[in-house]
């Protein structure tokens, strides 16, 4: 039998198939930690296995070493642990099945894990102009990169201006350059400023330490434009210009350059120029042409030259336009009305028209020209008890007369009104009126209180006289009106059964003098306190005795045993 046929005949007990004819492709070795290396590859398709139980033989060794290490895996990844940081390795991956090994694999170079760089670049600065600087650095030691050098990062930031030492927080600017770059240009810098700059190395793991922070100063440049320029008409031949200095002078200001000319130039007109010191922010121009529109240009200057220009137009013409009334009110009388308003800033030269239009068949009035800066207007020759509509007209910036406000007043007495948004002018008179009433009421209350306080005060003498009068009055009434005897009176009051006992028991309140001690008649006794009791008693006594003048003790109003205070 032919030996070739015997070799190709399957032997019992051996697996079917054949060895792999291919090895995995796209083999890589990279670390995802500082002390490992992850070996990956693209696995074989099942049709390339050529037999069952496909495995991968992974081999690795540090570069320039002789001994290989290996591992058998079924997956498409293998992690080598405990490796030095960023060390090159030789890697092989071979396919193996139960029949045998595949072809010898190619060697691939891989690296263990990276770590943050330790390299610090050395930086140099080259000033190109007032707004551009070139930053340069030298090569770094690869061993200090500790990974694949991915590039260089340039970080710079504005510190402050050389004309102002006030610091402000500004964001840092970043420029990344590839690994082979050795310089970077920093554009669009601020003139006459101080900047700081740093350079760092970075790899796949991150940024290394920054270089020494270096500062550089940019040169002077031309200033920015002034922040604003406003014009105000002073007269028919004068204008006032006001402006704010540039936000960034970009150097030491030498002054301002003002150029102006009439817009509608005549053959002999030429552009005028004024040079103003840097501290001047307001300038009055005189000897201008009346009723003329001018074009103005203003720019600041440094030693480098003039900066950006701000332009504005102004004229000696009395301006028109629609004014703004933030607060307007009117006061009317029988035949006149006064309108008040508060001019706003920047509209002092605006003119407008006021027209009083009566409601009904009344005499129409002519519209009147009013300057906004005069703050009030008086309209006379109005009809009494008449409703008027006040119309406000003005020319807009297209020279078209437009109605921009209305209000109504009536001439039947004083009527004060206002338009929104204000609300104080119409209430002020009411507040004053109420305040006067409250003040008057307060004064009246004070007067009443003082008068009542004085009426409630009396002397001790008046009090004693009052007590005497109160004791004498019942005796008169008993004697002449009720015909009551002393005995019956004593019985009711419970003072005793006899008159002597009354005289002995009652103790005088004031003095021990009796009415008899004062002598004479009863009239003399009561003349002192001004009462009519004594006179009236005497008259009754005379009538009872037939007109005889007697001081006998039989009168009930003069008992000898009664003592009064």
Coordinates of C-alpha atoms in Angstrom, one line a residue:
X1 CA 0.0 0.0 0.0
X2 CA 1.2 3.5 -0.8
X3 CA 2.7 5.3 2.2
X4 CA 1.1 8.6 1.3
X5 CA -2.3 7.0 1.5
X6 CA -1.5 5.6 4.9
X7 CA -0.3 9.0 6.2
X8 CA -3.5 10.7 5.1
X9 CA -5.7 8.0 6.6
X10 CA -7.2 9.1 9.9
X11 CA -5.7 7.4 12.9
X12 CA -8.1 6.4 15.6
X13 CA -7.9 8.5 18.8
X14 CA -6.6 11.7 17.3
X15 CA -8.8 14.9 17.0
X16 CA -10.2 16.0 13.7
X17 CA -9.2 19.2 11.9
X18 CA -5.9 20.9 11.5
X19 CA -3.8 23.6 13.2
X20 CA -4.8 27.3 12.9
X21 CA -3.4 28.9 9.8
X22 CA -3.7 32.5 11.2
X23 CA -2.8 34.4 14.4
X24 CA -4.8 37.2 16.0
X25 CA -4.3 40.7 14.5
X26 CA -4.2 44.2 16.0
X27 CA -2.2 43.2 19.0
X28 CA -1.6 46.1 21.5
X29 CA 0.0 46.5 24.9
X30 CA -1.1 49.6 27.0
X31 CA -1.4 50.2 30.7
X32 CA -4.5 51.6 32.3
X33 CA -2.8 51.9 35.6
X34 CA 0.7 53.0 36.5
X35 CA 1.8 49.4 37.3
X36 CA 0.1 47.2 34.7
X37 CA -0.1 46.5 31.0
X38 CA -3.3 45.4 29.2
X39 CA -2.6 43.2 26.1
X40 CA -5.5 43.1 23.6
X41 CA -6.0 41.7 20.2
X42 CA -8.6 41.0 17.6
X43 CA -9.8 37.3 18.0
X44 CA -10.0 34.8 15.1
X45 CA -13.3 34.2 13.4
X46 CA -14.7 30.7 14.0
X47 CA -14.1 29.6 10.4
X48 CA -10.3 30.2 11.0
X49 CA -10.1 28.0 14.0
X50 CA -9.5 24.8 12.0
X51 CA -10.3 22.7 15.0
X52 CA -12.0 22.7 18.4
X53 CA -10.8 24.2 21.7
X54 CA -9.2 27.4 20.3
X55 CA -6.9 29.2 22.7
X56 CA -4.4 32.0 22.7
X57 CA -0.9 31.8 23.8
X58 CA 0.2 35.3 25.1
X59 CA 3.9 35.9 25.6
X60 CA 5.7 39.0 26.9
X61 CA 9.0 40.2 28.1
X62 CA 10.6 43.6 28.7
X63 CA 12.5 44.8 25.8
X64 CA 16.1 43.6 25.6
X65 CA 15.4 40.7 27.9
X66 CA 15.8 37.1 26.9
X67 CA 13.3 35.1 28.9
X68 CA 9.6 35.1 27.9
X69 CA 6.6 34.9 30.1
X70 CA 3.4 33.4 28.8
X71 CA -0.2 32.6 29.6
X72 CA -3.0 30.6 27.9
X73 CA -6.3 32.4 27.6
X74 CA -9.6 31.9 25.7
X75 CA -10.6 35.6 25.9
X76 CA -9.2 38.4 23.7
X77 CA -7.5 40.3 26.6
X78 CA -4.8 39.7 29.2
X79 CA -3.6 42.0 32.0
X80 CA 0.0 41.8 33.1
X81 CA 0.3 43.1 36.6
X82 CA 3.2 44.5 38.8
X83 CA 5.0 46.2 35.9
X84 CA 7.3 49.2 36.2
X85 CA 5.9 52.5 35.1
X86 CA 6.0 53.1 31.3
X87 CA 8.4 50.3 30.3
X88 CA 8.5 48.9 26.7
X89 CA 7.6 45.2 26.3
X90 CA 7.8 42.7 23.4
X91 CA 4.5 41.0 23.0
X92 CA 3.4 37.9 21.0
X93 CA 0.0 36.3 20.7
X94 CA -0.4 32.8 19.0
X95 CA -3.5 30.8 18.1
X96 CA -3.6 27.2 19.4
X97 CA -6.3 24.4 19.0
X98 CA -6.4 20.8 19.9
X99 CA -4.6 19.8 16.7
X100 CA -1.6 22.1 17.3
X101 CA -0.1 25.6 17.2
X102 CA -0.6 28.3 14.6
X103 CA 2.3 30.0 12.8
X104 CA 4.9 31.9 14.7
X105 CA 3.5 35.3 15.7
X106 CA 5.1 38.7 15.0
X107 CA 6.6 40.6 17.9
X108 CA 4.7 43.8 18.9
X109 CA 6.1 46.5 21.2
X110 CA 3.8 47.6 24.0
X111 CA 4.2 49.8 27.1
X112 CA 3.2 49.5 30.7
X113 CA 1.0 52.1 32.4
X114 CA 1.9 55.9 32.3
X115 CA 2.3 58.2 35.2
X116 CA 2.0 62.0 35.3
X117 CA 5.0 63.7 33.8
X118 CA 7.8 65.1 35.9
X119 CA 9.4 67.1 33.1
X120 CA 9.5 70.9 33.5
X121 CA 10.1 73.0 30.3
X122 CA 12.4 76.0 30.3
X123 CA 10.6 79.0 28.9
X124 CA 11.8 82.1 27.0
X125 CA 9.7 85.2 25.9
X126 CA 10.0 87.3 22.8
X127 CA 7.9 90.5 22.5
X128 CA 6.7 91.0 18.9
X129 CA 4.5 94.1 19.2
X130 CA 2.0 95.7 21.6
X131 CA -0.5 92.9 21.2
X132 CA 1.6 89.8 20.3
X133 CA 4.2 87.7 22.2
X134 CA 6.1 84.6 21.2
X135 CA 6.7 81.9 23.9
X136 CA 9.6 79.4 23.4
X137 CA 10.7 76.3 25.3
X138 CA 13.4 73.6 25.0
X139 CA 13.2 69.8 24.7
X140 CA 12.4 67.7 27.8
X141 CA 13.9 64.5 29.1
X142 CA 11.8 61.5 27.8
X143 CA 12.4 59.6 31.0
X144 CA 10.8 62.4 33.0
X145 CA 7.8 62.4 30.7
X146 CA 6.8 58.9 32.1
X147 CA 4.5 58.2 29.2
X148 CA 3.9 59.1 25.6
X149 CA 4.6 62.8 25.1
X150 CA 1.3 64.2 23.8
X151 CA 2.2 67.9 23.7
X152 CA 2.7 71.1 25.6
X153 CA 0.1 73.4 27.2
X154 CA 0.7 77.1 27.4
X155 CA -1.4 79.0 30.0
X156 CA -1.4 82.8 30.2
X157 CA -3.5 85.4 31.9
X158 CA -3.8 89.2 32.2
X159 CA -2.6 90.5 35.6
X160 CA -3.3 94.2 35.4
X161 CA -2.8 97.3 33.4
X162 CA 0.3 99.4 33.6
X163 CA -1.7 102.6 33.9
X164 CA -3.9 101.2 36.7
X165 CA -2.7 98.8 39.4
X166 CA -6.2 97.7 40.3
X167 CA -6.5 94.0 39.8
X168 CA -9.5 92.2 38.4
X169 CA -10.2 88.5 38.1
X170 CA -9.8 87.4 34.5
X171 CA -10.0 83.9 33.0
X172 CA -6.9 82.1 32.0
X173 CA -6.2 81.4 28.3
X174 CA -4.9 78.1 27.1
X175 CA -3.1 77.0 24.0
X176 CA -2.2 73.4 23.4
X177 CA 0.7 72.5 21.1
X178 CA 1.7 69.0 19.7
X179 CA 4.7 67.1 21.0
X180 CA 7.0 68.3 18.3
X181 CA 6.3 72.1 18.8
X182 CA 8.8 74.2 20.5
X183 CA 7.0 77.7 20.5
X184 CA 3.6 79.3 20.6
X185 CA 2.4 82.8 19.6
X186 CA 0.0 84.6 22.0
X187 CA -2.2 87.0 20.0
X188 CA -4.7 89.7 20.8
X189 CA -3.0 90.9 24.0
X190 CA -3.9 94.2 25.7
X191 CA -1.3 96.9 25.1
X192 CA 0.5 98.4 28.0
X193 CA -0.4 95.5 30.3
X194 CA 1.2 92.9 32.5
X195 CA 0.7 89.2 31.8
X196 CA 1.9 85.9 33.3
X197 CA 2.6 82.6 31.5
X198 CA 3.3 79.0 32.3
X199 CA 4.2 75.9 30.1
X200 CA 3.4 72.3 31.0
X201 CA 4.1 68.9 29.5
X202 CA 1.2 66.4 29.2
X203 CA 0.9 62.7 28.4
X204 CA -1.9 60.2 28.4
X205 CA -2.0 60.3 32.1
X206 CA -2.3 64.1 32.6
X207 CA -0.4 67.3 33.0
X208 CA 3.0 67.7 34.5
X209 CA 4.2 70.4 36.9
X210 CA 4.1 73.9 35.4
X211 CA 7.2 75.8 34.5
X212 CA 8.3 78.8 36.5
X213 CA 5.7 81.6 36.2
X214 CA 7.1 84.3 34.0
X215 CA 5.7 87.8 33.6
X216 CA 6.0 90.1 30.6
X217 CA 4.9 93.6 29.8
X218 CA 3.3 94.6 26.5
X219 CA 4.2 97.8 24.9
X220 CA 2.1 100.9 24.6
X221 CA -0.5 101.0 21.9
X222 CA -3.2 103.4 20.6
X223 CA -6.1 104.0 23.0
X224 CA -9.6 102.7 22.6
X225 CA -12.3 105.1 21.6
X226 CA -13.8 107.4 24.2
X227 CA -16.8 105.7 26.0
X228 CA -19.3 108.5 25.1
X229 CA -19.7 111.9 23.5
X230 CA -22.7 114.1 24.2
X231 CA -23.5 117.6 22.9
X232 CA -25.6 120.3 24.3
X233 CA -26.7 123.5 22.7
X234 CA -25.8 126.6 24.7
X235 CA -26.8 129.3 22.3
X236 CA -27.2 130.0 18.6
X237 CA -23.4 130.0 18.3
X238 CA -22.1 127.8 21.0
X239 CA -22.2 124.1 21.9
X240 CA -20.9 122.1 24.9
X241 CA -19.2 118.8 24.4
X242 CA -18.8 116.2 27.2
X243 CA -17.2 112.8 27.0
X244 CA -15.9 109.9 29.1
X245 CA -12.3 108.7 28.7
X246 CA -11.4 105.4 27.0
X247 CA -12.0 102.3 29.1
X248 CA -8.6 101.1 28.0
X249 CA -6.2 103.9 27.2
X250 CA -3.5 101.3 26.4
X251 CA -0.8 103.7 27.5
X252 CA -0.2 107.1 29.0
X253 CA -2.8 109.5 27.5
X254 CA -1.3 112.6 26.0
X255 CA -4.6 114.3 25.3
X256 CA -7.6 114.4 23.0
X257 CA -7.9 115.5 19.4
X258 CA -11.3 117.1 18.4
X259 CA -12.1 117.6 14.8
X260 CA -15.3 119.3 13.6
X261 CA -16.8 120.8 10.5
X262 CA -20.2 121.9 9.1
X263 CA -22.0 119.0 7.4
X264 CA -23.2 121.3 4.5
X265 CA -19.8 122.8 3.8
X266 CA -19.3 126.0 1.9
X267 CA -16.3 126.6 -0.4
X268 CA -14.4 128.5 2.3
X269 CA -15.1 125.9 5.1
X270 CA -12.4 123.8 6.5
X271 CA -12.1 121.2 9.2
X272 CA -11.2 122.7 12.5
X273 CA -9.0 120.9 15.1
X274 CA -8.7 121.3 18.8
X275 CA -6.0 119.7 21.0
X276 CA -7.2 119.2 24.6
X277 CA -5.2 118.1 27.6
X278 CA -5.9 114.6 29.0
X279 CA -7.7 115.9 32.1
X280 CA -10.3 117.8 30.1
X281 CA -13.7 116.0 29.8
X282 CA -15.9 119.0 28.9
X283 CA -15.3 121.7 26.3
X284 CA -17.3 124.7 25.2
X285 CA -17.2 125.6 21.5
X286 CA -18.1 129.1 20.6
X287 CA -18.1 131.3 17.4
X288 CA -20.1 128.6 15.6
X289 CA -22.4 129.3 12.7
X290 CA -26.0 129.8 13.8
X291 CA -28.6 127.3 12.6
X292 CA -25.9 124.9 11.3
X293 CA -25.4 121.2 11.7
X294 CA -21.9 120.1 12.6
X295 CA -20.0 116.7 12.5
X296 CA -17.7 116.0 15.4
X297 CA -14.9 113.5 15.8
X298 CA -13.1 112.9 19.1
X299 CA -10.2 110.5 19.8
X300 CA -7.6 110.1 22.5
X301 CA -3.9 109.9 21.8
X302 CA -0.8 108.3 23.3
X303 CA 2.8 108.5 22.3
X304 CA 2.1 105.8 19.7
X305 CA -0.6 107.9 18.1
X306 CA -4.3 108.6 18.0
X307 CA -6.7 105.9 18.8
X308 CA -10.2 105.0 17.7
X309 CA -12.6 107.8 16.9
X310 CA -16.1 108.4 18.3
X311 CA -18.3 110.5 16.1
X312 CA -21.4 112.6 16.9
X313 CA -23.5 115.3 15.2
X314 CA -24.8 118.4 16.8
X315 CA -26.2 121.7 15.8
X316 CA -26.9 125.2 16.9
X317 CA -30.5 124.8 15.7
X318 CA -33.1 124.7 18.4
X319 CA -34.0 121.1 18.4
X320 CA -37.3 119.4 17.8
X321 CA -38.4 116.1 18.9
X322 CA -41.0 114.4 21.1
X323 CA -40.2 115.3 24.8
X324 CA -40.8 112.9 27.7
X325 CA -43.1 114.0 30.5
X326 CA -42.4 111.9 33.6
X327 CA -44.7 114.2 35.7
X328 CA -47.1 116.8 34.4
X329 CA -50.0 118.7 36.1
X330 CA -52.3 121.6 35.5
X331 CA -53.8 124.3 37.7
X332 CA -56.8 126.3 36.4
X333 CA -58.6 129.5 37.4
X334 CA -61.7 131.2 35.9
X335 CA -59.8 132.4 32.8
X336 CA -56.3 130.8 32.9
X337 CA -54.5 127.5 33.2
X338 CA -50.9 126.8 34.2
X339 CA -49.2 123.6 33.2
X340 CA -46.2 122.3 35.1
X341 CA -43.7 119.6 34.1
X342 CA -40.2 118.4 35.1
X343 CA -37.7 118.3 32.2
X344 CA -35.6 115.1 31.9
X345 CA -31.9 115.0 31.3
X346 CA -30.8 115.6 27.7
X347 CA -34.0 117.2 26.4
X348 CA -33.6 120.8 27.5
X349 CA -33.6 122.3 24.0
X350 CA -36.6 120.5 22.7
X351 CA -39.6 122.6 21.5
X352 CA -43.2 121.5 21.2
X353 CA -46.7 123.0 20.9
X354 CA -49.5 123.3 23.4
X355 CA -53.1 123.8 22.0
X356 CA -56.1 124.4 24.3
X357 CA -59.2 123.1 22.5
X358 CA -62.6 124.0 24.1
X359 CA -65.4 121.4 24.1
X360 CA -68.5 122.8 22.4
X361 CA -69.1 126.0 20.5
X362 CA -66.4 128.1 22.1
X363 CA -63.7 130.3 20.7
X364 CA -60.7 128.3 19.5
X365 CA -57.2 129.4 20.6
X366 CA -54.0 129.3 18.6
X367 CA -51.4 126.7 19.4
X368 CA -48.4 128.1 21.2
X369 CA -44.7 127.1 20.8
X370 CA -43.1 126.1 24.2
X371 CA -39.5 125.3 25.1
X372 CA -39.2 122.1 27.2
X373 CA -36.7 123.6 29.5
X374 CA -39.0 126.4 30.8
X375 CA -40.8 123.9 33.1
X376 CA -44.3 125.5 32.9
X377 CA -46.7 127.3 30.6
X378 CA -49.5 129.8 31.3
X379 CA -52.5 129.9 29.0
X380 CA -54.7 133.0 29.5
X381 CA -57.9 134.3 28.0
X382 CA -59.9 131.1 28.7
X383 CA -63.6 131.0 29.0
X384 CA -65.0 130.5 32.5
X385 CA -66.7 127.2 33.4
X386 CA -65.5 125.5 30.2
X387 CA -64.0 122.1 29.6
X388 CA -60.7 122.2 27.6
X389 CA -58.7 119.4 25.9
X390 CA -55.0 120.3 26.0
X391 CA -53.2 118.7 23.1
X392 CA -49.4 118.4 22.9
X393 CA -47.8 118.4 19.5
X394 CA -44.2 118.0 18.4
X395 CA -42.1 117.3 15.3
X396 CA -40.6 113.8 15.3
X397 CA -37.2 113.1 13.7
X398 CA -38.8 112.8 10.3
X399 CA -40.1 116.4 10.6
X400 CA -43.7 115.2 11.0
X401 CA -46.0 117.0 13.4
X402 CA -47.5 114.3 15.7
X403 CA -49.9 114.4 18.7
X404 CA -48.1 112.8 21.6
X405 CA -50.2 113.6 24.7
X406 CA -53.7 114.8 25.8
X407 CA -55.2 116.1 29.1
X408 CA -58.4 117.8 30.2
X409 CA -59.0 120.8 32.5
X410 CA -62.1 122.9 33.4
X411 CA -62.0 126.6 34.3
X412 CA -64.8 126.4 36.9
X413 CA -62.5 127.2 39.8
X414 CA -59.2 125.7 40.8
X415 CA -58.8 122.3 39.4
X416 CA -55.5 120.5 39.7
X417 CA -55.0 117.3 37.9
X418 CA -52.1 115.2 36.6
X419 CA -51.3 112.4 34.2
X420 CA -49.8 109.0 35.0
X421 CA -47.4 107.9 36.2
X422 CA -47.0 110.5 39.0
X423 CA -49.6 110.9 41.8
X424 CA -48.2 113.4 44.3
X425 CA -48.9 116.7 42.7
X426 CA -52.7 116.4 42.9
X427 CA -52.6 115.2 46.5
X428 CA -50.4 117.9 48.0
X429 CA -53.1 120.5 48.4
X430 CA -55.4 117.9 50.1
X431 CA -52.6 116.9 52.5
X432 CA -52.0 120.6 53.4
X433 CA -55.7 121.2 53.9
X434 CA -56.1 118.2 56.2
X435 CA -53.0 119.1 58.2
X436 CA -54.4 122.6 58.9
X437 CA -57.6 121.2 60.1
X438 CA -55.8 118.7 62.4
X439 CA -53.7 121.6 63.8
X440 CA -56.7 123.8 64.6
X441 CA -58.5 120.9 66.4
X442 CA -55.4 120.2 68.4
X443 CA -55.1 123.9 69.5
X444 CA -58.8 123.9 70.5
X445 CA -58.3 120.8 72.6
X446 CA -55.3 122.3 74.3
X447 CA -57.3 125.5 75.1
X448 CA -60.2 123.6 76.5
X449 CA -57.9 121.5 78.7
X450 CA -56.2 124.6 80.1
X451 CA -59.5 126.4 80.8
X452 CA -60.9 123.4 82.6
X453 CA -57.8 123.0 84.7
X454 CA -58.0 126.6 85.8
X455 CA -61.8 126.3 86.6
X456 CA -61.2 123.3 88.9
X457 CA -58.8 125.1 91.3
X458 CA -60.1 127.2 94.3
X459 CA -58.6 128.4 97.6
X460 CA -59.2 127.1 101.1
X461 CA -61.0 130.3 101.9
X462 CA -63.5 129.7 99.2
X463 CA -64.0 126.1 100.4
X464 CA -64.7 127.4 104.0
X465 CA -67.2 130.0 102.8
X466 CA -68.9 127.3 100.8
X467 CA -69.3 125.2 104.0
X468 CA -70.8 128.2 105.9
X469 CA -73.2 128.9 103.1
X470 CA -74.3 125.3 102.9
X471 CA -75.1 125.3 106.7
X472 CA -76.9 128.6 106.6
X473 CA -79.0 127.8 103.6
X474 CA -81.1 125.1 105.4
X475 CA -81.9 127.4 108.2
X476 CA -83.3 130.0 105.8
X477 CA -85.4 127.5 104.1
X478 CA -86.7 126.1 107.4
X479 CA -87.5 129.6 108.8
X480 CA -89.3 131.1 105.8
X481 CA -90.4 128.3 103.6
X482 CA -91.3 125.2 105.5
X483 CA -92.3 126.6 109.0
X484 CA -90.2 123.9 110.7
X485 CA -89.1 124.4 114.3
X486 CA -85.7 123.8 115.8
X487 CA -87.2 121.1 118.0
X488 CA -88.6 119.2 115.1
X489 CA -85.4 119.6 113.2
X490 CA -83.4 118.3 116.1
X491 CA -85.7 115.3 116.4
X492 CA -85.2 114.3 112.8
X493 CA -81.5 114.7 112.9
X494 CA -81.2 112.9 116.2
X495 CA -79.0 115.6 117.9
X496 CA -80.9 115.4 121.2
X497 CA -84.1 116.5 122.9
X498 CA -83.2 120.0 124.0
X499 CA -81.4 123.0 122.6
X500 CA -78.8 123.3 125.2
X501 CA -77.6 119.8 124.5
X502 CA -77.2 120.8 120.9
X503 CA -75.1 123.8 121.8
X504 CA -72.9 121.7 124.1
X505 CA -72.3 118.7 121.8
X506 CA -71.4 120.4 118.5
X507 CA -67.8 121.3 118.2
X508 CA -67.0 124.3 116.0
X509 CA -65.2 123.4 112.8
X510 CA -63.4 126.7 112.3
X511 CA -63.5 129.3 115.0
X512 CA -65.5 129.6 118.3
X513 CA -67.2 132.9 117.2
X514 CA -71.0 132.9 116.9
X515 CA -73.2 135.1 114.7
X516 CA -73.9 137.3 117.6
X517 CA -70.2 138.1 117.9
X518 CA -70.2 139.9 114.6
X519 CA -72.9 142.2 116.0
X520 CA -75.5 144.2 114.2
X521 CA -77.8 142.6 111.7
X522 CA -77.6 139.6 109.5
X523 CA -76.8 141.7 106.5
X524 CA -73.4 142.5 108.0
X525 CA -72.7 138.8 108.6
X526 CA -72.9 137.7 104.9
X527 CA -71.6 140.8 103.1
X528 CA -68.1 139.3 103.2
X529 CA -68.8 136.3 100.9
X530 CA -71.0 138.2 98.6
X531 CA -74.1 136.0 99.1
X532 CA -77.7 137.3 99.3
X533 CA -78.6 135.1 102.2
X534 CA -78.2 137.7 104.9
X535 CA -80.0 140.4 103.0
X536 CA -82.9 138.2 102.1
X537 CA -83.1 136.9 105.7
X538 CA -83.2 140.4 107.1
X539 CA -85.9 141.5 104.8
X540 CA -88.1 138.6 105.7
X541 CA -87.5 139.4 109.4
X542 CA -88.6 142.9 109.0
X543 CA -91.7 141.9 107.2
X544 CA -92.5 139.5 110.0
X545 CA -92.0 142.0 112.8
X546 CA -93.9 144.8 111.2
X547 CA -90.8 146.7 110.2
X548 CA -89.3 147.0 113.6
X549 CA -85.5 147.0 113.7
X550 CA -84.8 144.4 116.3
X551 CA -81.9 142.1 117.0
X552 CA -83.8 139.9 119.3
X553 CA -83.0 136.3 119.8
X554 CA -86.4 135.1 118.7
X555 CA -85.5 135.0 115.0
X556 CA -84.9 131.4 113.9
X557 CA -82.0 132.4 111.8
X558 CA -80.0 133.9 114.6
X559 CA -80.1 131.5 117.5
X560 CA -77.7 132.3 120.3
X561 CA -76.9 128.6 120.8
X562 CA -75.7 127.9 117.2
X563 CA -72.1 128.4 116.3
X564 CA -70.9 128.3 112.6
X565 CA -67.5 128.1 111.2

